[in-house]
Amino acid sequence: MRENKLGLPSVISTGVGLIVATSCLMSLGQGAGALGVGFVVPMVLACIINICTALSMAELNAIMPNLTGGLAQYTLAGFGPFVTIVTMVGGYLVCQSIAGSVECAMFGNAINSVFHTGIPSSVFCILLLAVLLIANLLGVDMFAKIQNFVAYGLIVSLVIMGLMGMFGLGTGEKVSQKMDLTQSFSDSFALLGLAFFLFIGSEFVIPIARSVKNARRNIPLGMVLSLVIICVMQIFVVCGMGNYATWEELGNSASPHILYGNALLGYVGSLWMILVSIFAVVSTVNSAISFLSFMCAGMAKINLMPEIFLRRNKRGAYYVGILMIGAIMMVVNATGLSTSDSLSFMILVAIVFWMVSYVIANINVLVFRKKLPKVPRTFKVPLGAVIPVVGIFGNLFMIWNIDGNPATRNLIFTIDGIIFVVLGIYAVLWCRFRLKRPLFQPIPVHEVMAMEHSLYLIAHKNKNNQGGK
């Protein structure tokens, strides 16, 4: 596989890929329904906090470049194997398997909502997954081609529909209502957790860094631009929604983006917004499958997952991870679990782990600056420790505001605590019997980077077989 294939547009499209999902479009409408255009405030704050994390990720990639698993290797060098296993398996593998399954279910439901085929929605879900699995098995080139098309189709469509609504250019009837429903900053803070969901995922470009042209510039720039583009695009849509749909209708709708499309342009608008939803689903699941296969391979290289995930096909794709993740999503959709009401709640449960992994990423930057102040960095976050610290406390604040209902929030924290204990037990057993290393002892950066070489596992096995420590 040739290196350095992807340019800045592909980096941006990958960053956009997971961020703008159908569930995000629903969250955008629900947030607007609660605060009106005042929802822009928590959106901008969440975007800024996520930019801080993206910059921290870029510095970590600059210290330890071209690593397959990205955040897994950084955390192993910063915190040791226990924290790495818990945050990566909980924050990414579990979270994305659930979220991707839900997105596929929404794809099937969107098809049936328009064409009334009589075919179970799960059939369309599985067909979509089969196509995306084949595309990812064909390697990074095919992944990028699909990603560029759907991501930029998504961006252009939402910008146009947002601007049409803002300037009153739709064919539907405009509504007259108060545009800003916020009463205080506390109203905005209460929805900061919801707004966070609109911007997570820009770090999905890290595992493909080795295939990016001028990664020193394009990785940090691509992540930041993807977040800014999405923020501006979503501001347009929120402002447009206020001119053609009442806030109450948006807040009560299960598909507020479809409601807005119909109010803006009638049946044509509904079809267009369904196309946008399909773009979002394809983009999200395509990015998730690719990222998770790289992450599993990266964790296998550092001996935190079975070596089988390192197997690659002739196209260079990590086919075991791709097939496993696709199979999980297919099973979830085939059983109908992805359409249950509880899954939207479970996504919030999983997102807490995602936020925790962001906190760890920002702390990693501070740890490496303390331990390795003179290590060459092709990119360094400006303003000293300010940006990583903002990222840390910003994510902790959003964890606390994961849901505005205290009872729901406490239930989320309880379930997360149980999941943490289960993953902790698994991590302890893996470290004790397979990895044979202390739980919280960071592994030196040079050794983590050496793990990227295919001979490392062989040498490590021989050392253990000979009784070495």
PDB file of C-alpha atoms in Angstrom, residues 172-287:
ATOM      1  CA  GLY A 172     -43.228  26.649   2.808  1.00  0.00           C
ATOM      2  CA  GLU A 173     -45.028  29.065   5.074  1.00  0.00           C
ATOM      3  CA  LYS A 174     -42.854  31.001   7.511  1.00  0.00           C
ATOM      4  CA  VAL A 175     -43.734  31.023  11.192  1.00  0.00           C
ATOM      5  CA  SER A 176     -43.676  33.929  13.602  1.00  0.00           C
ATOM      6  CA  GLN A 177     -42.184  33.136  17.007  1.00  0.00           C
ATOM      7  CA  LYS A 178     -39.666  34.277  19.580  1.00  0.00           C
ATOM      8  CA  MET A 179     -36.274  33.184  18.269  1.00  0.00           C
ATOM      9  CA  ASP A 180     -34.310  32.975  21.545  1.00  0.00           C
ATOM     10  CA  LEU A 181     -35.884  30.954  24.371  1.00  0.00           C
ATOM     11  CA  THR A 182     -32.964  31.077  26.820  1.00  0.00           C
ATOM     12  CA  GLN A 183     -33.459  32.880  30.111  1.00  0.00           C
ATOM     13  CA  SER A 184     -29.915  32.593  31.521  1.00  0.00           C
ATOM     14  CA  PHE A 185     -26.534  30.961  31.020  1.00  0.00           C
ATOM     15  CA  SER A 186     -27.674  28.134  33.264  1.00  0.00           C
ATOM     16  CA  ASP A 187     -30.161  27.153  30.542  1.00  0.00           C
ATOM     17  CA  SER A 188     -27.290  26.888  28.080  1.00  0.00           C
ATOM     18  CA  PHE A 189     -25.086  24.914  30.481  1.00  0.00           C
ATOM     19  CA  ALA A 190     -27.898  22.428  31.054  1.00  0.00           C
ATOM     20  CA  LEU A 191     -27.700  21.421  27.369  1.00  0.00           C
ATOM     21  CA  LEU A 192     -23.924  21.486  27.059  1.00  0.00           C
ATOM     22  CA  GLY A 193     -23.796  17.690  27.245  1.00  0.00           C
ATOM     23  CA  LEU A 194     -26.293  17.433  24.389  1.00  0.00           C
ATOM     24  CA  ALA A 195     -24.288  19.946  22.358  1.00  0.00           C
ATOM     25  CA  PHE A 196     -21.100  17.922  22.959  1.00  0.00           C
ATOM     26  CA  PHE A 197     -22.661  15.032  21.057  1.00  0.00           C
ATOM     27  CA  LEU A 198     -22.744  17.244  17.941  1.00  0.00           C
ATOM     28  CA  PHE A 199     -18.930  17.478  17.797  1.00  0.00           C
ATOM     29  CA  ILE A 200     -17.364  14.211  18.953  1.00  0.00           C
ATOM     30  CA  GLY A 201     -15.231  12.159  16.575  1.00  0.00           C
ATOM     31  CA  SER A 202     -12.677  14.468  14.931  1.00  0.00           C
ATOM     32  CA  GLU A 203      -9.869  12.272  16.302  1.00  0.00           C
ATOM     33  CA  PHE A 204     -10.939   9.553  13.858  1.00  0.00           C
ATOM     34  CA  VAL A 205      -8.350  10.987  11.481  1.00  0.00           C
ATOM     35  CA  ILE A 206      -5.454   9.949  13.784  1.00  0.00           C
ATOM     36  CA  PRO A 207      -5.261   6.261  12.748  1.00  0.00           C
ATOM     37  CA  ILE A 208      -4.975   7.231   9.052  1.00  0.00           C
ATOM     38  CA  ALA A 209      -2.216   9.800   9.739  1.00  0.00           C
ATOM     39  CA  ARG A 210       0.412   7.577   8.124  1.00  0.00           C
ATOM     40  CA  SER A 211      -1.566   7.729   4.874  1.00  0.00           C
ATOM     41  CA  VAL A 212      -1.910  11.552   4.904  1.00  0.00           C
ATOM     42  CA  LYS A 213       0.174  13.962   2.874  1.00  0.00           C
ATOM     43  CA  ASN A 214       2.003  16.526   5.030  1.00  0.00           C
ATOM     44  CA  ALA A 215       0.520  15.070   8.228  1.00  0.00           C
ATOM     45  CA  ARG A 216       2.297  17.708  10.321  1.00  0.00           C
ATOM     46  CA  ARG A 217      -0.012  20.368   8.883  1.00  0.00           C
ATOM     47  CA  ASN A 218      -3.045  18.431   7.664  1.00  0.00           C
ATOM     48  CA  ILE A 219      -3.813  16.417  10.820  1.00  0.00           C
ATOM     49  CA  PRO A 220      -4.313  19.334  13.275  1.00  0.00           C
ATOM     50  CA  LEU A 221      -5.705  21.618  10.569  1.00  0.00           C
ATOM     51  CA  GLY A 222      -8.107  18.972   9.299  1.00  0.00           C
ATOM     52  CA  MET A 223      -9.488  18.208  12.764  1.00  0.00           C
ATOM     53  CA  VAL A 224      -9.988  21.859  13.660  1.00  0.00           C
ATOM     54  CA  LEU A 225     -11.519  22.742  10.280  1.00  0.00           C
ATOM     55  CA  SER A 226     -13.934  19.808  10.464  1.00  0.00           C
ATOM     56  CA  LEU A 227     -15.196  21.046  13.850  1.00  0.00           C
ATOM     57  CA  VAL A 228     -15.488  24.683  12.726  1.00  0.00           C
ATOM     58  CA  ILE A 229     -17.238  23.747   9.464  1.00  0.00           C
ATOM     59  CA  ILE A 230     -19.742  21.607  11.352  1.00  0.00           C
ATOM     60  CA  CYS A 231     -20.385  24.330  13.926  1.00  0.00           C
ATOM     61  CA  VAL A 232     -21.076  26.969  11.250  1.00  0.00           C
ATOM     62  CA  MET A 233     -23.233  24.562   9.262  1.00  0.00           C
ATOM     63  CA  GLN A 234     -25.316  23.656  12.299  1.00  0.00           C
ATOM     64  CA  ILE A 235     -25.756  27.311  13.270  1.00  0.00           C
ATOM     65  CA  PHE A 236     -27.221  27.918   9.793  1.00  0.00           C
ATOM     66  CA  VAL A 237     -29.625  25.007  10.255  1.00  0.00           C
ATOM     67  CA  VAL A 238     -30.773  26.126  13.725  1.00  0.00           C
ATOM     68  CA  CYS A 239     -31.456  29.653  12.480  1.00  0.00           C
ATOM     69  CA  GLY A 240     -33.262  28.266   9.445  1.00  0.00           C
ATOM     70  CA  MET A 241     -35.409  25.983  11.568  1.00  0.00           C
ATOM     71  CA  GLY A 242     -36.685  28.941  13.579  1.00  0.00           C
ATOM     72  CA  ASN A 243     -38.202  30.543  10.466  1.00  0.00           C
ATOM     73  CA  TYR A 244     -40.162  27.513   9.233  1.00  0.00           C
ATOM     74  CA  ALA A 245     -40.953  25.226  12.189  1.00  0.00           C
ATOM     75  CA  THR A 246     -42.141  26.058  15.677  1.00  0.00           C
ATOM     76  CA  TRP A 247     -39.723  25.285  18.483  1.00  0.00           C
ATOM     77  CA  GLU A 248     -42.367  23.177  20.197  1.00  0.00           C
ATOM     78  CA  GLU A 249     -42.823  20.980  17.123  1.00  0.00           C
ATOM     79  CA  LEU A 250     -39.072  20.528  16.768  1.00  0.00           C
ATOM     80  CA  GLY A 251     -38.672  19.597  20.425  1.00  0.00           C
ATOM     81  CA  ASN A 252     -41.466  17.013  20.277  1.00  0.00           C
ATOM     82  CA  SER A 253     -40.493  15.467  16.923  1.00  0.00           C
ATOM     83  CA  ALA A 254     -38.602  12.164  16.704  1.00  0.00           C
ATOM     84  CA  SER A 255     -37.227  13.364  13.330  1.00  0.00           C
ATOM     85  CA  PRO A 256     -36.890  17.162  13.621  1.00  0.00           C
ATOM     86  CA  HIS A 257     -34.615  17.356  10.555  1.00  0.00           C
ATOM     87  CA  ILE A 258     -37.297  15.705   8.395  1.00  0.00           C
ATOM     88  CA  LEU A 259     -39.892  18.052   9.909  1.00  0.00           C
ATOM     89  CA  TYR A 260     -37.747  21.045   8.956  1.00  0.00           C
ATOM     90  CA  GLY A 261     -37.153  19.786   5.418  1.00  0.00           C
ATOM     91  CA  ASN A 262     -40.887  19.358   4.862  1.00  0.00           C
ATOM     92  CA  ALA A 263     -41.696  22.781   6.353  1.00  0.00           C
ATOM     93  CA  LEU A 264     -39.033  24.412   4.175  1.00  0.00           C
ATOM     94  CA  LEU A 265     -39.656  22.801   0.785  1.00  0.00           C
ATOM     95  CA  GLY A 266     -42.608  20.455   1.190  1.00  0.00           C
ATOM     96  CA  TYR A 267     -42.291  16.876  -0.076  1.00  0.00           C
ATOM     97  CA  VAL A 268     -39.126  17.753  -1.992  1.00  0.00           C
ATOM     98  CA  GLY A 269     -37.592  18.990   1.254  1.00  0.00           C
ATOM     99  CA  SER A 270     -38.502  15.733   2.988  1.00  0.00           C
ATOM    100  CA  LEU A 271     -36.808  13.720   0.252  1.00  0.00           C
ATOM    101  CA  TRP A 272     -33.756  15.976   0.365  1.00  0.00           C
ATOM    102  CA  MET A 273     -33.452  15.681   4.130  1.00  0.00           C
ATOM    103  CA  ILE A 274     -33.830  11.908   3.916  1.00  0.00           C
ATOM    104  CA  LEU A 275     -30.945  11.952   1.417  1.00  0.00           C
ATOM    105  CA  VAL A 276     -28.988  14.006   3.960  1.00  0.00           C
ATOM    106  CA  SER A 277     -29.830  11.391   6.598  1.00  0.00           C
ATOM    107  CA  ILE A 278     -28.541   8.635   4.321  1.00  0.00           C
ATOM    108  CA  PHE A 279     -25.337  10.598   3.718  1.00  0.00           C
ATOM    109  CA  ALA A 280     -24.950  10.978   7.487  1.00  0.00           C
ATOM    110  CA  VAL A 281     -25.500   7.276   8.177  1.00  0.00           C
ATOM    111  CA  VAL A 282     -23.098   6.115   5.467  1.00  0.00           C
ATOM    112  CA  SER A 283     -20.477   8.641   6.551  1.00  0.00           C
ATOM    113  CA  THR A 284     -20.790   7.716  10.229  1.00  0.00           C
ATOM    114  CA  VAL A 285     -20.728   3.948   9.869  1.00  0.00           C
ATOM    115  CA  ASN A 286     -17.981   4.052   7.211  1.00  0.00           C
ATOM    116  CA  SER A 287     -15.762   6.096   9.545  1.00  0.00           C
TER     117      SER A 287
END
